[in-house]
C-alpha cells in the first residue's frame, strides 16, 4: 500500500493511494498538513488494514496536493557516512559506529514543492536516501528483530549546505526547506527482500546510483543503534545515508541551482521530484 498525506482547501487528510485516487481515512482536518497527524505511518500493517474500514471518501489525486508523509511528532534521524563509495569520494575512514544526526520537519518539503537554496550560501548539495518509518515503540531493539518495527519506506533528499556543514552538521543539515521526503510511504509487503536500489538525478542527469547492500551499517543495525540512544516511537523516521556521486565532489562542484530539478528515486517506492528556488526576502 501507498500511504499518503494530502492537502485541499485549507485542510489535510491521510489515506491510501490506489491508482490515481486517494481513499481518505478518517476525514479532513482543518489547518496546515505539517501540523496534522499522520497516524497511518504510526501503525503496523495489520492496524493499517483495519483502519481502511473508516474510509470516508475517494478523491482524485489530481484534486489534492501531496504533503510531507510524516507525523508532526516524529523524530527524524539521519545516518551519515554510511556508503563505502561516499566515504571514498570524501576521503574519510570507515566509522566504527553509525554516525547519527537529526533534522527537523521545517527543513523538509513534499513532492513537487520547491527546495530552497538559502541566500547565505550557494553550496546546496543533494543526497538521495532510503527512509524507513517506525511502526512500533521500541528501546534496545536487537538487530535480528529490527525489521519487524518498520511500517514503511519512503524517499529522502537530504539537502545539505556544505559551507555550513563544515563547522556545524546541525546547521548544514537543517536549513529551512532545504530537503524533501515523499512522495508517500510504501508498506514493507511491496518492498519484499530485494536489494533496494536508489538513485538521484539533476535535470535528468543521473548523479548517484547504488543499492542498500552497499551500506556500511544495514537498516536493521541503524534501527537498533537509534533505539539504544533513545526510545523509538511509532511514526519516527530514519534516513539511512547516501551513496557516492554528491555534487560537492564534482569538478567543478555540482551545486544545486535555481531552475534545476532534483529527483531522488528508491526502487519499489517511487521518484521524489522537486524544483530548486532561491530564498526570497
PDB file of C-alpha atoms in Angstrom:
ATOM      1  CA  UNK A   1       0.000   0.000   0.000  1.00  0.00           C
ATOM      2  CA  UNK A   2       0.983   3.608  -0.610  1.00  0.00           C
ATOM      3  CA  UNK A   3       0.169   5.763   2.416  1.00  0.00           C
ATOM      4  CA  UNK A   4      -0.305   9.450   1.644  1.00  0.00           C
ATOM      5  CA  UNK A   5      -0.866  12.742   3.405  1.00  0.00           C
ATOM      6  CA  UNK A   6      -2.675  15.334   1.291  1.00  0.00           C
ATOM      7  CA  UNK A   7      -3.942  18.919   1.386  1.00  0.00           C
ATOM      8  CA  UNK A   8      -7.019  20.564  -0.134  1.00  0.00           C
ATOM      9  CA  UNK A   9      -8.701  23.883   0.548  1.00  0.00           C
ATOM     10  CA  UNK A  10      -7.008  24.670   3.851  1.00  0.00           C
ATOM     11  CA  UNK A  11      -7.462  21.171   5.294  1.00  0.00           C
ATOM     12  CA  UNK A  12      -5.455  17.946   5.254  1.00  0.00           C
ATOM     13  CA  UNK A  13      -6.187  14.243   5.269  1.00  0.00           C
ATOM     14  CA  UNK A  14      -4.460  10.895   5.147  1.00  0.00           C
ATOM     15  CA  UNK A  15      -5.274   7.854   3.122  1.00  0.00           C
ATOM     16  CA  UNK A  16      -4.215   5.115   0.740  1.00  0.00           C
ATOM     17  CA  UNK A  17      -3.312   5.793  -2.884  1.00  0.00           C
ATOM     18  CA  UNK A  18      -4.837   3.322  -5.316  1.00  0.00           C
ATOM     19  CA  UNK A  19      -4.008   4.026  -8.961  1.00  0.00           C
ATOM     20  CA  UNK A  20      -4.814   7.730  -9.315  1.00  0.00           C
ATOM     21  CA  UNK A  21      -7.244   8.006  -6.417  1.00  0.00           C
ATOM     22  CA  UNK A  22      -6.795   8.720  -2.720  1.00  0.00           C
ATOM     23  CA  UNK A  23      -9.026   6.684  -0.419  1.00  0.00           C
ATOM     24  CA  UNK A  24      -9.329   9.047   2.541  1.00  0.00           C
ATOM     25  CA  UNK A  25      -9.177   7.502   6.015  1.00  0.00           C
ATOM     26  CA  UNK A  26     -10.838   9.341   8.903  1.00  0.00           C
ATOM     27  CA  UNK A  27     -11.881  12.570   7.197  1.00  0.00           C
ATOM     28  CA  UNK A  28     -10.322  16.022   6.818  1.00  0.00           C
ATOM     29  CA  UNK A  29      -8.521  18.085   9.481  1.00  0.00           C
ATOM     30  CA  UNK A  30      -8.617  21.904   9.279  1.00  0.00           C
ATOM     31  CA  UNK A  31      -5.239  23.654   9.110  1.00  0.00           C
ATOM     32  CA  UNK A  32      -1.832  23.022   7.540  1.00  0.00           C
ATOM     33  CA  UNK A  33      -0.684  19.493   6.816  1.00  0.00           C
ATOM     34  CA  UNK A  34       2.581  19.820   8.744  1.00  0.00           C
ATOM     35  CA  UNK A  35       0.539  20.195  11.944  1.00  0.00           C
ATOM     36  CA  UNK A  36      -1.888  17.357  11.181  1.00  0.00           C
ATOM     37  CA  UNK A  37      -1.345  13.805  12.433  1.00  0.00           C
ATOM     38  CA  UNK A  38      -0.285  11.039  10.077  1.00  0.00           C
ATOM     39  CA  UNK A  39      -1.475   8.119  12.155  1.00  0.00           C
ATOM     40  CA  UNK A  40      -1.275   5.619   9.277  1.00  0.00           C
ATOM     41  CA  UNK A  41       2.512   5.924   9.425  1.00  0.00           C
ATOM     42  CA  UNK A  42       2.388   5.040  13.127  1.00  0.00           C
ATOM     43  CA  UNK A  43       0.680   1.683  12.634  1.00  0.00           C
ATOM     44  CA  UNK A  44       1.680  -1.871  11.886  1.00  0.00           C
ATOM     45  CA  UNK A  45       0.405  -3.347   8.618  1.00  0.00           C
ATOM     46  CA  UNK A  46      -2.493  -5.160  10.272  1.00  0.00           C
ATOM     47  CA  UNK A  47      -3.607  -1.957  12.003  1.00  0.00           C
ATOM     48  CA  UNK A  48      -3.483  -0.070   8.680  1.00  0.00           C
ATOM     49  CA  UNK A  49      -5.682  -2.690   7.060  1.00  0.00           C
ATOM     50  CA  UNK A  50      -8.170  -2.371   9.938  1.00  0.00           C
ATOM     51  CA  UNK A  51      -8.159   1.434   9.589  1.00  0.00           C
ATOM     52  CA  UNK A  52      -9.320   1.103   5.987  1.00  0.00           C
ATOM     53  CA  UNK A  53     -12.734   0.348   7.455  1.00  0.00           C
ATOM     54  CA  UNK A  54     -13.033   4.062   8.277  1.00  0.00           C
ATOM     55  CA  UNK A  55     -12.783   5.236   4.645  1.00  0.00           C
ATOM     56  CA  UNK A  56     -14.714   8.486   4.341  1.00  0.00           C
ATOM     57  CA  UNK A  57     -14.420   9.284   0.618  1.00  0.00           C
ATOM     58  CA  UNK A  58     -12.368   8.768  -2.504  1.00  0.00           C
ATOM     59  CA  UNK A  59     -10.837  11.766  -4.293  1.00  0.00           C
ATOM     60  CA  UNK A  60      -8.744  12.018  -7.479  1.00  0.00           C
ATOM     61  CA  UNK A  61      -5.042  12.538  -6.799  1.00  0.00           C
ATOM     62  CA  UNK A  62      -5.182  15.434  -9.275  1.00  0.00           C
ATOM     63  CA  UNK A  63      -7.603  17.288  -6.953  1.00  0.00           C
ATOM     64  CA  UNK A  64      -5.263  17.316  -3.930  1.00  0.00           C
ATOM     65  CA  UNK A  65      -1.679  18.311  -3.136  1.00  0.00           C
ATOM     66  CA  UNK A  66       0.742  15.807  -1.649  1.00  0.00           C
ATOM     67  CA  UNK A  67       2.188  16.777   1.747  1.00  0.00           C
ATOM     68  CA  UNK A  68       5.311  15.507   3.528  1.00  0.00           C
ATOM     69  CA  UNK A  69       4.285  11.990   4.656  1.00  0.00           C
ATOM     70  CA  UNK A  70       5.350  12.321   8.260  1.00  0.00           C
ATOM     71  CA  UNK A  71       3.659  12.765  11.620  1.00  0.00           C
ATOM     72  CA  UNK A  72       4.460  16.142  13.255  1.00  0.00           C
ATOM     73  CA  UNK A  73       5.546  14.382  16.452  1.00  0.00           C
ATOM     74  CA  UNK A  74       8.054  12.172  14.635  1.00  0.00           C
ATOM     75  CA  UNK A  75      11.759  12.207  15.342  1.00  0.00           C
ATOM     76  CA  UNK A  76      13.848  12.454  12.149  1.00  0.00           C
ATOM     77  CA  UNK A  77      17.124  10.536  12.439  1.00  0.00           C
ATOM     78  CA  UNK A  78      19.702  10.644   9.647  1.00  0.00           C
ATOM     79  CA  UNK A  79      22.744   8.441   9.115  1.00  0.00           C
ATOM     80  CA  UNK A  80      25.941   9.969   7.755  1.00  0.00           C
ATOM     81  CA  UNK A  81      28.962   8.269   6.138  1.00  0.00           C
ATOM     82  CA  UNK A  82      27.035   5.050   5.514  1.00  0.00           C
ATOM     83  CA  UNK A  83      28.066   4.053   1.957  1.00  0.00           C
ATOM     84  CA  UNK A  84      31.577   2.940   1.043  1.00  0.00           C
ATOM     85  CA  UNK A  85      31.612   4.890  -2.243  1.00  0.00           C
ATOM     86  CA  UNK A  86      30.652   8.121  -0.472  1.00  0.00           C
ATOM     87  CA  UNK A  87      33.438   7.634   2.079  1.00  0.00           C
ATOM     88  CA  UNK A  88      35.910   7.079  -0.748  1.00  0.00           C
ATOM     89  CA  UNK A  89      34.934  10.288  -2.540  1.00  0.00           C
ATOM     90  CA  UNK A  90      35.243  12.386   0.632  1.00  0.00           C
ATOM     91  CA  UNK A  91      38.456  10.619   1.759  1.00  0.00           C
ATOM     92  CA  UNK A  92      37.036   9.547   5.101  1.00  0.00           C
ATOM     93  CA  UNK A  93      37.747   6.482   7.212  1.00  0.00           C
ATOM     94  CA  UNK A  94      35.056   3.851   7.791  1.00  0.00           C
ATOM     95  CA  UNK A  95      33.314   4.712  11.078  1.00  0.00           C
ATOM     96  CA  UNK A  96      33.292   2.162  13.870  1.00  0.00           C
ATOM     97  CA  UNK A  97      29.726   3.073  14.797  1.00  0.00           C
ATOM     98  CA  UNK A  98      26.771   4.678  12.983  1.00  0.00           C
ATOM     99  CA  UNK A  99      27.048   8.451  12.654  1.00  0.00           C
ATOM    100  CA  UNK A 100      23.622   9.883  13.507  1.00  0.00           C
ATOM    101  CA  UNK A 101      22.259  13.425  13.386  1.00  0.00           C
ATOM    102  CA  UNK A 102      18.708  14.828  13.391  1.00  0.00           C
ATOM    103  CA  UNK A 103      16.681  17.035  11.097  1.00  0.00           C
ATOM    104  CA  UNK A 104      13.508  18.988  11.854  1.00  0.00           C
ATOM    105  CA  UNK A 105      10.222  18.866   9.981  1.00  0.00           C
ATOM    106  CA  UNK A 106      10.576  22.517   8.911  1.00  0.00           C
ATOM    107  CA  UNK A 107      13.591  21.543   6.788  1.00  0.00           C
ATOM    108  CA  UNK A 108      11.525  19.278   4.527  1.00  0.00           C
ATOM    109  CA  UNK A 109       9.142  19.855   1.631  1.00  0.00           C
ATOM    110  CA  UNK A 110       6.810  17.470  -0.167  1.00  0.00           C
ATOM    111  CA  UNK A 111       6.980  16.036  -3.670  1.00  0.00           C
ATOM    112  CA  UNK A 112       6.620  18.812  -6.229  1.00  0.00           C
ATOM    113  CA  UNK A 113       7.325  21.644  -3.805  1.00  0.00           C
ATOM    114  CA  UNK A 114      10.439  23.810  -4.278  1.00  0.00           C
ATOM    115  CA  UNK A 115      13.612  23.142  -2.340  1.00  0.00           C
ATOM    116  CA  UNK A 116      15.066  26.457  -1.192  1.00  0.00           C
ATOM    117  CA  UNK A 117      18.704  27.435  -1.701  1.00  0.00           C
ATOM    118  CA  UNK A 118      19.483  29.743   1.239  1.00  0.00           C
ATOM    119  CA  UNK A 119      20.562  33.288   0.462  1.00  0.00           C
ATOM    120  CA  UNK A 120      23.668  32.938   2.673  1.00  0.00           C
ATOM    121  CA  UNK A 121      25.330  30.171   0.613  1.00  0.00           C
ATOM    122  CA  UNK A 122      25.446  28.669  -2.878  1.00  0.00           C
ATOM    123  CA  UNK A 123      26.754  25.313  -1.619  1.00  0.00           C
ATOM    124  CA  UNK A 124      23.423  23.437  -1.575  1.00  0.00           C
ATOM    125  CA  UNK A 125      24.086  19.758  -2.300  1.00  0.00           C
ATOM    126  CA  UNK A 126      21.840  16.727  -2.867  1.00  0.00           C
ATOM    127  CA  UNK A 127      21.811  13.301  -1.179  1.00  0.00           C
ATOM    128  CA  UNK A 128      19.331  10.560  -2.112  1.00  0.00           C
ATOM    129  CA  UNK A 129      18.470   8.237   0.772  1.00  0.00           C
ATOM    130  CA  UNK A 130      16.185   5.344   1.659  1.00  0.00           C
ATOM    131  CA  UNK A 131      13.901   6.195   4.586  1.00  0.00           C
ATOM    132  CA  UNK A 132      12.309   3.705   6.940  1.00  0.00           C
ATOM    133  CA  UNK A 133       9.301   4.619   9.077  1.00  0.00           C
ATOM    134  CA  UNK A 134       8.924   3.029  12.500  1.00  0.00           C
ATOM    135  CA  UNK A 135       5.554   1.468  13.322  1.00  0.00           C
ATOM    136  CA  UNK A 136       6.121   0.146  16.846  1.00  0.00           C
ATOM    137  CA  UNK A 137       7.561   1.598  20.023  1.00  0.00           C
ATOM    138  CA  UNK A 138      10.891   0.109  20.976  1.00  0.00           C
ATOM    139  CA  UNK A 139      14.023   0.516  23.077  1.00  0.00           C
ATOM    140  CA  UNK A 140      17.188  -1.585  22.906  1.00  0.00           C
ATOM    141  CA  UNK A 141      15.909  -3.401  19.817  1.00  0.00           C
ATOM    142  CA  UNK A 142      18.031  -6.361  18.754  1.00  0.00           C
ATOM    143  CA  UNK A 143      19.360  -6.219  15.185  1.00  0.00           C
ATOM    144  CA  UNK A 144      17.664  -9.512  14.325  1.00  0.00           C
ATOM    145  CA  UNK A 145      14.288  -8.093  15.428  1.00  0.00           C
ATOM    146  CA  UNK A 146      14.644  -4.602  13.978  1.00  0.00           C
ATOM    147  CA  UNK A 147      12.911  -5.017  10.610  1.00  0.00           C
ATOM    148  CA  UNK A 148       9.709  -6.062  12.382  1.00  0.00           C
ATOM    149  CA  UNK A 149       9.489  -2.465  13.638  1.00  0.00           C
ATOM    150  CA  UNK A 150       9.317  -0.999  10.112  1.00  0.00           C
ATOM    151  CA  UNK A 151       5.886   0.152   8.937  1.00  0.00           C
ATOM    152  CA  UNK A 152       7.077   1.516   5.609  1.00  0.00           C
ATOM    153  CA  UNK A 153       9.668   3.016   3.273  1.00  0.00           C
ATOM    154  CA  UNK A 154       9.939   6.421   1.632  1.00  0.00           C
ATOM    155  CA  UNK A 155      12.386   8.563  -0.360  1.00  0.00           C
ATOM    156  CA  UNK A 156      14.563  11.234   1.237  1.00  0.00           C
ATOM    157  CA  UNK A 157      16.518  14.071  -0.349  1.00  0.00           C
ATOM    158  CA  UNK A 158      18.923  15.151   2.372  1.00  0.00           C
ATOM    159  CA  UNK A 159      19.704  18.651   1.107  1.00  0.00           C
ATOM    160  CA  UNK A 160      22.974  19.813   2.660  1.00  0.00           C
ATOM    161  CA  UNK A 161      24.546  23.276   2.762  1.00  0.00           C
ATOM    162  CA  UNK A 162      28.172  22.159   2.704  1.00  0.00           C
ATOM    163  CA  UNK A 163      29.681  25.519   3.653  1.00  0.00           C
ATOM    164  CA  UNK A 164      27.812  25.444   6.969  1.00  0.00           C
ATOM    165  CA  UNK A 165      28.193  21.700   7.435  1.00  0.00           C
ATOM    166  CA  UNK A 166      31.963  22.222   7.724  1.00  0.00           C
ATOM    167  CA  UNK A 167      31.559  23.991  11.057  1.00  0.00           C
ATOM    168  CA  UNK A 168      28.183  22.601  12.195  1.00  0.00           C
ATOM    169  CA  UNK A 169      26.483  19.428  10.965  1.00  0.00           C
ATOM    170  CA  UNK A 170      23.229  20.533  12.606  1.00  0.00           C
ATOM    171  CA  UNK A 171      23.316  23.864  10.775  1.00  0.00           C
ATOM    172  CA  UNK A 172      24.335  22.432   7.408  1.00  0.00           C
ATOM    173  CA  UNK A 173      21.587  19.824   7.537  1.00  0.00           C
ATOM    174  CA  UNK A 174      18.765  21.968   8.903  1.00  0.00           C
ATOM    175  CA  UNK A 175      18.313  24.954   6.617  1.00  0.00           C
ATOM    176  CA  UNK A 176      14.658  25.838   6.093  1.00  0.00           C
ATOM    177  CA  UNK A 177      13.018  23.797   3.304  1.00  0.00           C
ATOM    178  CA  UNK A 178      16.382  22.518   2.100  1.00  0.00           C
ATOM    179  CA  UNK A 179      15.386  18.843   1.836  1.00  0.00           C
ATOM    180  CA  UNK A 180      12.428  16.696   0.852  1.00  0.00           C
ATOM    181  CA  UNK A 181      10.608  13.470   1.703  1.00  0.00           C
ATOM    182  CA  UNK A 182       7.919  11.560  -0.181  1.00  0.00           C
ATOM    183  CA  UNK A 183       6.002  11.204  -2.350  1.00  0.00           C
ATOM    184  CA  UNK A 184       4.405   8.649   0.011  1.00  0.00           C
ATOM    185  CA  UNK A 185       5.182   5.793   2.389  1.00  0.00           C
ATOM    186  CA  UNK A 186       5.102   2.261   0.948  1.00  0.00           C
ATOM    187  CA  UNK A 187       4.375  -0.683   3.224  1.00  0.00           C
ATOM    188  CA  UNK A 188       7.038  -3.426   3.553  1.00  0.00           C
ATOM    189  CA  UNK A 189       4.992  -6.072   1.748  1.00  0.00           C
ATOM    190  CA  UNK A 190       5.565  -4.157  -1.505  1.00  0.00           C
ATOM    191  CA  UNK A 191       9.328  -3.982  -0.971  1.00  0.00           C
ATOM    192  CA  UNK A 192       9.982  -7.574  -0.001  1.00  0.00           C
ATOM    193  CA  UNK A 193      13.546  -8.836   0.364  1.00  0.00           C
ATOM    194  CA  UNK A 194      15.028  -7.038  -2.652  1.00  0.00           C
ATOM    195  CA  UNK A 195      18.366  -5.255  -2.544  1.00  0.00           C
ATOM    196  CA  UNK A 196      16.770  -1.809  -2.752  1.00  0.00           C
ATOM    197  CA  UNK A 197      18.229   0.409  -5.471  1.00  0.00           C
ATOM    198  CA  UNK A 198      18.426   4.186  -5.153  1.00  0.00           C
ATOM    199  CA  UNK A 199      19.498   6.999  -7.485  1.00  0.00           C
ATOM    200  CA  UNK A 200      19.452  10.771  -7.888  1.00  0.00           C
ATOM    201  CA  UNK A 201      19.056  12.933 -10.996  1.00  0.00           C
ATOM    202  CA  UNK A 202      19.677  16.631 -11.632  1.00  0.00           C
ATOM    203  CA  UNK A 203      17.772  17.891 -14.675  1.00  0.00           C
ATOM    204  CA  UNK A 204      17.515  14.275 -15.822  1.00  0.00           C
ATOM    205  CA  UNK A 205      21.263  13.535 -15.480  1.00  0.00           C
ATOM    206  CA  UNK A 206      21.957  10.634 -13.139  1.00  0.00           C
ATOM    207  CA  UNK A 207      24.334  11.677 -10.383  1.00  0.00           C
ATOM    208  CA  UNK A 208      24.077   8.854  -7.825  1.00  0.00           C
ATOM    209  CA  UNK A 209      23.293   5.148  -8.104  1.00  0.00           C
ATOM    210  CA  UNK A 210      23.697   2.277  -5.632  1.00  0.00           C
ATOM    211  CA  UNK A 211      21.845  -0.346  -3.625  1.00  0.00           C
ATOM    212  CA  UNK A 212      21.190  -0.913   0.070  1.00  0.00           C
ATOM    213  CA  UNK A 213      23.712  -3.770   0.156  1.00  0.00           C
ATOM    214  CA  UNK A 214      26.485  -1.165  -0.136  1.00  0.00           C
ATOM    215  CA  UNK A 215      25.577   0.382   3.211  1.00  0.00           C
ATOM    216  CA  UNK A 216      28.220   0.146   5.917  1.00  0.00           C
ATOM    217  CA  UNK A 217      25.567  -0.276   8.612  1.00  0.00           C
ATOM    218  CA  UNK A 218      22.394  -2.052   7.489  1.00  0.00           C
ATOM    219  CA  UNK A 219      18.904  -0.684   8.009  1.00  0.00           C
ATOM    220  CA  UNK A 220      18.449  -3.138  10.883  1.00  0.00           C
ATOM    221  CA  UNK A 221      21.695  -2.016  12.504  1.00  0.00           C
ATOM    222  CA  UNK A 222      20.686   1.644  12.247  1.00  0.00           C
ATOM    223  CA  UNK A 223      17.307   0.945  13.847  1.00  0.00           C
ATOM    224  CA  UNK A 224      18.969  -0.988  16.662  1.00  0.00           C
ATOM    225  CA  UNK A 225      21.550   1.750  17.256  1.00  0.00           C
ATOM    226  CA  UNK A 226      18.960   4.548  17.375  1.00  0.00           C
ATOM    227  CA  UNK A 227      16.858   2.508  19.812  1.00  0.00           C
ATOM    228  CA  UNK A 228      19.819   2.244  22.171  1.00  0.00           C
ATOM    229  CA  UNK A 229      20.196   6.023  22.198  1.00  0.00           C
ATOM    230  CA  UNK A 230      16.513   6.798  22.698  1.00  0.00           C
ATOM    231  CA  UNK A 231      13.041   5.311  22.669  1.00  0.00           C
ATOM    232  CA  UNK A 232      11.817   4.887  19.107  1.00  0.00           C
ATOM    233  CA  UNK A 233       8.164   5.820  18.700  1.00  0.00           C
ATOM    234  CA  UNK A 234       5.596   4.972  16.020  1.00  0.00           C
ATOM    235  CA  UNK A 235       5.973   7.442  13.160  1.00  0.00           C
ATOM    236  CA  UNK A 236       9.684   8.132  13.715  1.00  0.00           C
ATOM    237  CA  UNK A 237      11.787   8.065  10.555  1.00  0.00           C
ATOM    238  CA  UNK A 238      15.373   7.034   9.879  1.00  0.00           C
ATOM    239  CA  UNK A 239      17.151   8.210   6.719  1.00  0.00           C
ATOM    240  CA  UNK A 240      19.836   5.637   6.031  1.00  0.00           C
ATOM    241  CA  UNK A 241      22.649   7.544   4.299  1.00  0.00           C
ATOM    242  CA  UNK A 242      23.667   8.452   0.760  1.00  0.00           C
ATOM    243  CA  UNK A 243      25.898   6.769  -1.842  1.00  0.00           C
ATOM    244  CA  UNK A 244      28.709   8.377  -3.831  1.00  0.00           C
ATOM    245  CA  UNK A 245      28.145  10.984  -6.510  1.00  0.00           C
ATOM    246  CA  UNK A 246      27.308  14.094  -4.495  1.00  0.00           C
ATOM    247  CA  UNK A 247      27.749  17.493  -6.109  1.00  0.00           C
ATOM    248  CA  UNK A 248      30.498  18.694  -3.781  1.00  0.00           C
ATOM    249  CA  UNK A 249      32.902  16.107  -5.245  1.00  0.00           C
ATOM    250  CA  UNK A 250      32.384  17.051  -8.895  1.00  0.00           C
ATOM    251  CA  UNK A 251      34.833  19.259 -10.807  1.00  0.00           C
ATOM    252  CA  UNK A 252      33.638  21.966 -10.763  1.00  0.00           C
ATOM    253  CA  UNK A 253      31.217  21.336  -7.860  1.00  0.00           C
ATOM    254  CA  UNK A 254      27.699  20.452  -8.981  1.00  0.00           C
ATOM    255  CA  UNK A 255      25.786  22.601  -6.508  1.00  0.00           C
ATOM    256  CA  UNK A 256      22.030  22.804  -6.923  1.00  0.00           C
ATOM    257  CA  UNK A 257      20.955  25.998  -8.683  1.00  0.00           C
ATOM    258  CA  UNK A 258      17.628  27.803  -9.066  1.00  0.00           C
ATOM    259  CA  UNK A 259      15.691  26.491 -12.050  1.00  0.00           C
ATOM    260  CA  UNK A 260      17.072  22.963 -11.753  1.00  0.00           C
ATOM    261  CA  UNK A 261      15.008  19.912 -10.773  1.00  0.00           C
ATOM    262  CA  UNK A 262      16.411  17.403  -8.295  1.00  0.00           C
ATOM    263  CA  UNK A 263      14.892  13.910  -8.357  1.00  0.00           C
ATOM    264  CA  UNK A 264      15.532  11.163  -5.814  1.00  0.00           C
ATOM    265  CA  UNK A 265      14.395   7.629  -6.554  1.00  0.00           C
ATOM    266  CA  UNK A 266      14.081   4.495  -4.430  1.00  0.00           C
ATOM    267  CA  UNK A 267      13.150   1.220  -6.089  1.00  0.00           C
ATOM    268  CA  UNK A 268       9.741  -0.026  -5.026  1.00  0.00           C
ATOM    269  CA  UNK A 269       8.750   3.363  -3.619  1.00  0.00           C
ATOM    270  CA  UNK A 270       8.916   5.912  -6.431  1.00  0.00           C
ATOM    271  CA  UNK A 271      10.566   9.125  -7.547  1.00  0.00           C
ATOM    272  CA  UNK A 272      10.587  12.302  -5.440  1.00  0.00           C
ATOM    273  CA  UNK A 273      10.875  15.403  -7.661  1.00  0.00           C
ATOM    274  CA  UNK A 274      11.495  18.981  -6.549  1.00  0.00           C
ATOM    275  CA  UNK A 275      12.410  22.215  -8.347  1.00  0.00           C
ATOM    276  CA  UNK A 276      15.100  24.396  -6.800  1.00  0.00           C
ATOM    277  CA  UNK A 277      14.446  28.048  -5.967  1.00  0.00           C
ATOM    278  CA  UNK A 278      16.428  30.831  -4.311  1.00  0.00           C
ATOM    279  CA  UNK A 279      15.325  32.102  -0.908  1.00  0.00           C
ATOM    280  CA  UNK A 280      13.385  35.340  -1.215  1.00  0.00           C
ATOM    281  CA  UNK A 281      13.485  38.327   1.120  1.00  0.00           C
TER     282      UNK A 281
END
